[in-house]
Short mmCIF file of C-alpha atoms in Angstrom, two decimals:
data_model
loop_
_atom_site.label_atom_id
_atom_site.label_comp_id
_atom_site.label_asym_id
_atom_site.label_seq_id
_atom_site.Cartn_x
_atom_site.Cartn_y
_atom_site.Cartn_z
CA UNK A 68 0.00 0.00 0.00
CA UNK A 69 1.41 3.40 -1.03
CA UNK A 70 -0.58 5.61 1.29
CA UNK A 71 2.04 6.79 3.81
CA UNK A 72 2.19 10.60 3.95
CA UNK A 73 5.34 12.09 2.43
CA UNK A 74 8.05 13.61 4.57
CA UNK A 75 7.55 17.36 4.77
CA UNK A 76 8.91 19.74 3.77
CA UNK A 77 10.96 18.15 0.98
CA UNK A 78 14.44 19.37 0.32
CA UNK A 79 14.62 22.34 -2.03
CA UNK A 80 18.37 21.92 -2.37
CA UNK A 81 18.28 18.97 -4.75
CA UNK A 82 20.32 19.70 -7.84
CA UNK A 83 17.77 18.96 -10.53
CA UNK A 84 18.02 20.03 -14.13
CA UNK A 85 15.25 22.49 -14.97
CA UNK A 86 13.04 21.39 -17.81
CA UNK A 87 12.11 23.66 -20.67
CA UNK A 88 8.94 23.15 -22.67
CA UNK A 89 7.93 24.26 -26.11
CA UNK A 90 4.88 26.56 -26.12
CA UNK A 91 3.72 24.81 -29.29
CA UNK A 92 3.34 21.43 -27.61
CA UNK A 93 2.13 22.15 -24.08
CA UNK A 94 -1.56 22.34 -23.18
CA UNK A 95 -3.28 23.04 -19.84
CA UNK A 96 -4.77 20.16 -17.84
CA UNK A 97 -6.91 20.81 -14.74
CA UNK A 98 -6.95 17.93 -12.25
CA UNK A 99 -9.82 17.91 -9.76
CA UNK A 100 -9.93 15.94 -6.47
CA UNK A 101 -13.70 15.44 -6.70
CA UNK A 102 -16.53 15.75 -9.24
CA UNK A 103 -16.82 19.24 -10.67
CA UNK A 104 -20.49 19.29 -9.67
CA UNK A 105 -19.41 19.34 -6.01
CA UNK A 106 -17.24 22.44 -6.42
CA UNK A 107 -18.33 25.66 -4.71
CA UNK A 108 -19.79 28.19 -7.13
CA UNK A 109 -16.91 30.63 -6.48
CA UNK A 110 -14.36 28.03 -7.59
CA UNK A 111 -16.38 27.23 -10.70
CA UNK A 112 -16.50 30.94 -11.55
CA UNK A 113 -12.80 31.33 -10.92
CA UNK A 114 -11.91 28.47 -13.27
CA UNK A 115 -14.29 29.89 -15.88
CA UNK A 116 -12.27 33.10 -15.96
CA UNK A 117 -9.06 31.06 -16.14
CA UNK A 118 -10.30 28.98 -19.06
CA UNK A 119 -11.67 31.98 -20.95
CA UNK A 120 -8.36 33.82 -20.63
CA UNK A 121 -6.45 30.79 -21.89
CA UNK A 122 -8.93 30.24 -24.73
CA UNK A 123 -8.26 33.77 -25.98
CA UNK A 124 -4.63 32.72 -26.33
CA UNK A 125 -5.62 29.65 -28.33
CA UNK A 126 -5.31 27.04 -25.57
CA UNK A 127 -7.88 24.27 -25.08
CA UNK A 128 -8.11 23.22 -21.43
CA UNK A 129 -8.72 19.59 -20.50
CA UNK A 130 -10.27 18.38 -17.23
CA UNK A 131 -10.02 15.12 -15.33
CA UNK A 132 -10.88 13.82 -11.87
CA UNK A 133 -8.20 12.12 -9.80
CA UNK A 134 -9.27 10.85 -6.38
CA UNK A 135 -6.28 9.52 -4.50
CA UNK A 136 -8.28 7.41 -2.07
CA UNK A 137 -9.47 5.22 -4.95
CA UNK A 138 -5.90 4.11 -5.76
CA UNK A 139 -3.87 1.67 -3.67
CA UNK A 140 -0.67 2.91 -5.31
CA UNK A 141 -0.86 6.65 -5.84
CA UNK A 142 2.57 6.93 -7.44
CA UNK A 143 1.66 4.45 -10.14
CA UNK A 144 -1.67 6.18 -10.71
CA UNK A 145 0.00 9.58 -11.13
CA UNK A 146 2.62 8.14 -13.45
CA UNK A 147 -0.19 6.66 -15.55
CA UNK A 148 -1.73 10.14 -15.80
CA UNK A 149 1.58 11.57 -16.96
CA UNK A 150 1.82 8.92 -19.66
CA UNK A 151 -1.79 9.41 -20.75
CA UNK A 152 -1.54 13.21 -20.88
CA UNK A 153 1.94 14.05 -22.18
CA UNK A 154 3.01 17.59 -22.93
CA UNK A 155 0.63 19.16 -20.44
CA UNK A 156 0.93 21.76 -17.70
CA UNK A 157 -1.04 20.58 -14.68
CA UNK A 158 -3.31 22.80 -12.64
CA UNK A 159 -3.89 20.86 -9.42
CA UNK A 160 -7.06 21.90 -7.62
CA UNK A 161 -6.82 21.24 -3.86
CA UNK A 162 -4.19 18.48 -4.10
CA UNK A 163 -3.05 16.15 -1.32
CA UNK A 164 0.46 16.26 0.10
CA UNK A 165 1.23 12.96 -1.62
CA UNK A 166 0.30 14.38 -5.02
CA UNK A 167 2.29 17.56 -4.40
CA UNK A 168 5.33 15.56 -3.35
CA UNK A 169 5.16 13.29 -6.41
CA UNK A 170 4.81 16.21 -8.82
CA UNK A 171 7.76 17.94 -7.19
CA UNK A 172 9.96 14.83 -7.29
CA UNK A 173 9.08 14.18 -10.93
CA UNK A 174 9.47 17.80 -12.08
CA UNK A 175 5.93 18.03 -13.39
CA UNK A 176 5.24 21.52 -14.77
CA UNK A 177 2.28 22.52 -12.66
CA UNK A 178 0.60 25.17 -10.54
CA UNK A 179 -1.76 24.95 -7.61
CA UNK A 180 -5.26 26.21 -6.97
CA UNK A 181 -5.52 25.72 -3.25
CA UNK A 182 -3.41 25.17 -0.17
CA UNK A 183 0.27 24.35 -0.14
CA UNK A 184 2.57 23.71 2.81
CA UNK A 185 5.19 26.21 3.87
CA UNK A 186 7.41 26.71 1.99
CA UNK A 187 5.30 26.18 -1.15
CA UNK A 188 6.56 23.95 -3.94
CA UNK A 189 4.80 25.49 -6.92
CA UNK A 190 3.33 28.78 -8.11
CA UNK A 191 -0.38 29.15 -7.56
CA UNK A 192 -3.27 30.96 -5.91
CA UNK A 193 -4.81 30.23 -2.57
CA UNK A 194 -7.54 31.44 -0.25
CA UNK A 195 -6.18 32.35 3.18
CA UNK A 196 -8.48 29.69 4.59
CA UNK A 197 -6.99 29.55 8.09
CA UNK A 198 -7.64 33.26 8.52
CA UNK A 199 -11.18 32.83 7.17
CA UNK A 200 -11.95 30.03 9.64
CA UNK A 201 -10.38 31.94 12.51
CA UNK A 202 -12.38 35.09 11.71
CA UNK A 203 -15.58 33.01 11.52
CA UNK A 204 -14.97 31.54 14.95
CA UNK A 205 -14.09 34.96 16.42
CA UNK A 206 -17.27 36.45 14.96
CA UNK A 207 -19.46 33.73 16.49
CA UNK A 208 -17.58 34.01 19.79
CA UNK A 209 -18.42 37.72 19.95
CA UNK A 210 -22.08 36.75 19.59
CA UNK A 211 -21.71 34.52 22.65
CA UNK A 212 -21.38 31.14 20.93
CA UNK A 213 -18.88 28.71 22.43
CA UNK A 214 -20.11 25.39 20.99
CA UNK A 215 -19.84 25.44 17.20
CA UNK A 216 -20.39 22.82 14.51
CA UNK A 217 -17.97 22.85 11.60
CA UNK A 218 -19.31 21.14 8.46
CA UNK A 219 -16.81 20.39 5.72
CA UNK A 220 -16.53 18.11 2.69
CA UNK A 221 -15.08 14.66 3.17
CA UNK A 222 -11.57 14.39 1.78
CA UNK A 223 -7.84 14.41 2.44
CA UNK A 224 -6.65 17.59 0.73
CA UNK A 225 -4.04 19.78 2.39
CA UNK A 226 -6.46 22.72 2.39
CA UNK A 227 -8.94 20.72 4.45
CA UNK A 228 -6.18 19.78 6.87
CA UNK A 229 -5.38 23.47 7.36
CA UNK A 230 -9.04 24.29 7.91
CA UNK A 231 -9.36 21.65 10.62
CA UNK A 232 -6.14 22.77 12.30
CA UNK A 233 -7.60 26.26 12.64
CA UNK A 234 -10.49 24.81 14.70
CA UNK A 235 -8.27 23.05 17.24
CA UNK A 236 -6.80 24.09 20.58
CA UNK A 237 -9.09 27.09 21.03
CA UNK A 238 -9.57 28.51 24.51
CA UNK A 239 -13.17 28.18 25.75
CA UNK A 240 -14.43 27.30 22.25
CA UNK A 241 -15.58 23.79 21.40
CA UNK A 242 -15.71 22.96 17.70
CA UNK A 243 -17.33 19.73 16.52
CA UNK A 244 -16.29 18.84 12.93
CA UNK A 245 -18.52 16.85 10.60
CA UNK A 246 -17.33 15.52 7.25
CA UNK A 247 -20.05 15.18 4.61
CA UNK A 248 -19.83 13.06 1.46
CA UNK A 249 -20.23 14.96 -1.82
CA UNK A 250 -21.84 12.06 -3.69
CA UNK A 251 -24.48 10.81 -1.24
CA UNK A 252 -27.04 13.45 -0.27
CA UNK A 253 -29.31 11.16 1.80
CA UNK A 254 -26.29 10.05 3.83
CA UNK A 255 -25.21 13.67 4.33
CA UNK A 256 -28.67 14.68 5.58
CA UNK A 257 -28.73 11.70 7.93
CA UNK A 258 -25.36 12.71 9.39
CA UNK A 259 -26.54 16.27 9.95
CA UNK A 260 -29.69 15.09 11.69
CA UNK A 261 -27.67 12.84 13.99
CA UNK A 262 -25.23 15.66 14.70
CA UNK A 263 -28.01 18.02 15.77
CA UNK A 264 -29.68 15.38 17.94
CA UNK A 265 -26.46 14.24 19.62
CA UNK A 266 -25.25 17.76 20.45
CA UNK A 267 -28.24 19.84 21.60
CA UNK A 268 -26.00 22.33 23.42
CA UNK A 269 -24.36 23.60 20.23
CA UNK A 270 -25.71 26.95 19.11
CA UNK A 271 -23.79 27.84 15.94
CA UNK A 272 -22.59 26.23 12.75
CA UNK A 273 -19.86 27.03 10.21
CA UNK A 274 -20.69 25.58 6.79
CA UNK A 275 -17.91 25.32 4.25
CA UNK A 276 -20.20 25.38 1.21
CA UNK A 277 -23.68 26.78 0.61
CA UNK A 278 -25.08 23.29 -0.03
CA UNK A 279 -24.05 22.44 3.53
CA UNK A 280 -26.02 25.46 4.76
CA UNK A 281 -29.08 24.36 2.76
CA UNK A 282 -28.83 20.86 4.25
CA UNK A 283 -28.62 22.20 7.80
CA UNK A 284 -31.48 24.65 7.23
CA UNK A 285 -33.77 21.99 5.75
CA UNK A 286 -32.99 19.55 8.57
CA UNK A 287 -33.83 22.19 11.16
CA UNK A 288 -37.03 23.13 9.35
CA UNK A 289 -38.16 19.52 9.31
CA UNK A 290 -37.80 19.50 13.11
CA UNK A 291 -39.69 22.77 13.55
CA UNK A 292 -36.55 24.82 14.22
CA UNK A 293 -35.01 27.63 12.22
CA UNK A 294 -31.93 29.76 11.55
CA UNK A 295 -30.86 31.93 13.38
CA UNK A 296 -33.39 31.53 16.22
CA UNK A 297 -32.29 28.00 17.08
CA UNK A 298 -28.90 27.85 15.36
CA UNK A 299 -26.68 30.59 13.95
CA UNK A 300 -25.00 29.63 10.69
CA UNK A 301 -22.54 31.11 8.21
CA UNK A 302 -20.71 29.99 5.06
CA UNK A 303 -17.03 30.16 4.21
CA UNK A 304 -17.54 30.19 0.43
CA UNK A 305 -20.02 32.39 -1.47
CA UNK A 306 -22.71 31.26 -3.88
CA UNK A 307 -24.92 33.34 -6.22
CA UNK A 308 -28.01 31.62 -4.80
CA UNK A 309 -27.38 33.37 -1.49
CA UNK A 310 -28.84 36.50 -3.07
CA UNK A 311 -32.20 34.69 -3.18
CA UNK A 312 -32.37 34.26 0.60
CA UNK A 313 -34.32 36.71 2.72
CA UNK A 314 -31.88 38.94 4.59
CA UNK A 315 -28.88 37.18 3.05
CA UNK A 316 -26.54 34.51 4.37
CA UNK A 317 -23.55 35.54 6.45
CA UNK A 318 -20.51 34.54 4.38
CA UNK A 319 -17.17 35.52 2.88
CA UNK A 320 -17.19 37.05 -0.59
CA UNK A 321 -14.28 36.53 -2.99
CA UNK A 322 -13.64 38.14 -6.37
CA UNK A 323 -13.35 35.04 -8.60
CA UNK A 324 -12.31 37.04 -11.64
CA UNK A 325 -9.22 38.47 -9.99
CA UNK A 326 -8.08 35.07 -8.73
CA UNK A 327 -8.99 33.34 -12.00
CA UNK A 328 -7.02 35.78 -14.13
CA UNK A 329 -4.01 35.46 -11.83
CA UNK A 330 -4.21 31.68 -12.28
CA UNK A 331 -4.38 32.11 -16.05
CA UNK A 332 -1.26 34.31 -16.00
CA UNK A 333 0.68 31.65 -14.10
CA UNK A 334 -0.42 28.89 -16.49
CA UNK A 335 0.41 31.03 -19.52
CA UNK A 336 3.92 31.57 -18.21
CA UNK A 337 4.40 27.85 -17.60
CA UNK A 338 3.05 27.04 -21.06
CA UNK A 339 5.67 29.35 -22.54
CA UNK A 340 8.43 27.45 -20.74
CA UNK A 341 9.16 29.99 -18.02
CA UNK A 342 10.51 28.89 -14.64
CA UNK A 343 8.45 30.47 -11.87
CA UNK A 344 9.22 30.87 -8.19
CA UNK A 345 7.29 28.46 -5.93
CA UNK A 346 4.98 31.06 -4.44
CA UNK A 347 1.26 31.19 -3.72
CA UNK A 348 -0.67 34.41 -4.26
CA UNK A 349 -2.96 34.68 -1.24
CA UNK A 350 -6.46 36.10 -1.57
CA UNK A 351 -8.53 37.02 1.46
CA UNK A 352 -12.27 37.43 0.90
CA UNK A 353 -14.47 40.13 2.39
CA UNK A 354 -16.73 39.27 5.30
CA UNK A 355 -20.38 39.95 4.48
CA UNK A 356 -22.85 39.90 7.33
CA UNK A 357 -26.31 38.53 6.63
CA UNK A 358 -29.36 37.57 8.66
CA UNK A 359 -28.34 34.02 9.59
CA UNK A 360 -26.38 34.71 12.79
CA UNK A 361 -27.68 36.09 16.07
CA UNK A 362 -26.53 36.59 19.64
CA UNK A 363 -26.76 33.50 21.80
CA UNK A 364 -29.83 33.62 23.98
CA UNK A 365 -29.42 32.82 27.71
#
């Protein structure tokens, strides 16, 4: 079994020969860790701007889904991808540490949309997710909430690891994480119902995606409860459908065009054979208060 986590950070002092690539042969390839249908709307919009910018330059972007947990030997699976898609620059969306390590060791020309360790290995863009989670918790704490649910997608990406780390070792704040599957809605709803029943003393909830918020809201409604009277809730990622909610959902708003165009610039440079510094451009979204959070009642 090839599932042991890589040693981190890897050595940046290895004397490796830098590869150069012809701009006439390289094409962009976006590798997703989960079905595209499960992506937050902001990420979909960001990639749309990236693809449109690349299309104007004459590049056709390919997409594929690579889920590491479905492979007993991840190194062999990644090597098979390299053989199947030669002459490509990889855009890795929310990769695992194992995938990052393999791409680094094998000098894959790639960039990252999502979290990287420190120091980063590749150029890319990233949401300052630890700061977002921390600000969410601080906001709910100011409203008097000390027992908070944290709903996140099931997975093993490095970004998710960073999110969970930001919820740990907090003074006087108890955070209960819940991982939801992205491909089994009935199971997800069942897990939320059990969570609410098993932890009646929790008064607030941080939802990673808007679909998580909808699931929590519908589960509460079925039990005769509602947001924010019985449970305050906010979202980490925005969604256009939030504009259709009365009073609005408390969330963080990111400019997907700015991040998407930055991603396109990085890919364009890699496609032209340029060697880029391993640096992530951090974006921090704006906090937007809605009507879904309230002060804790005595």
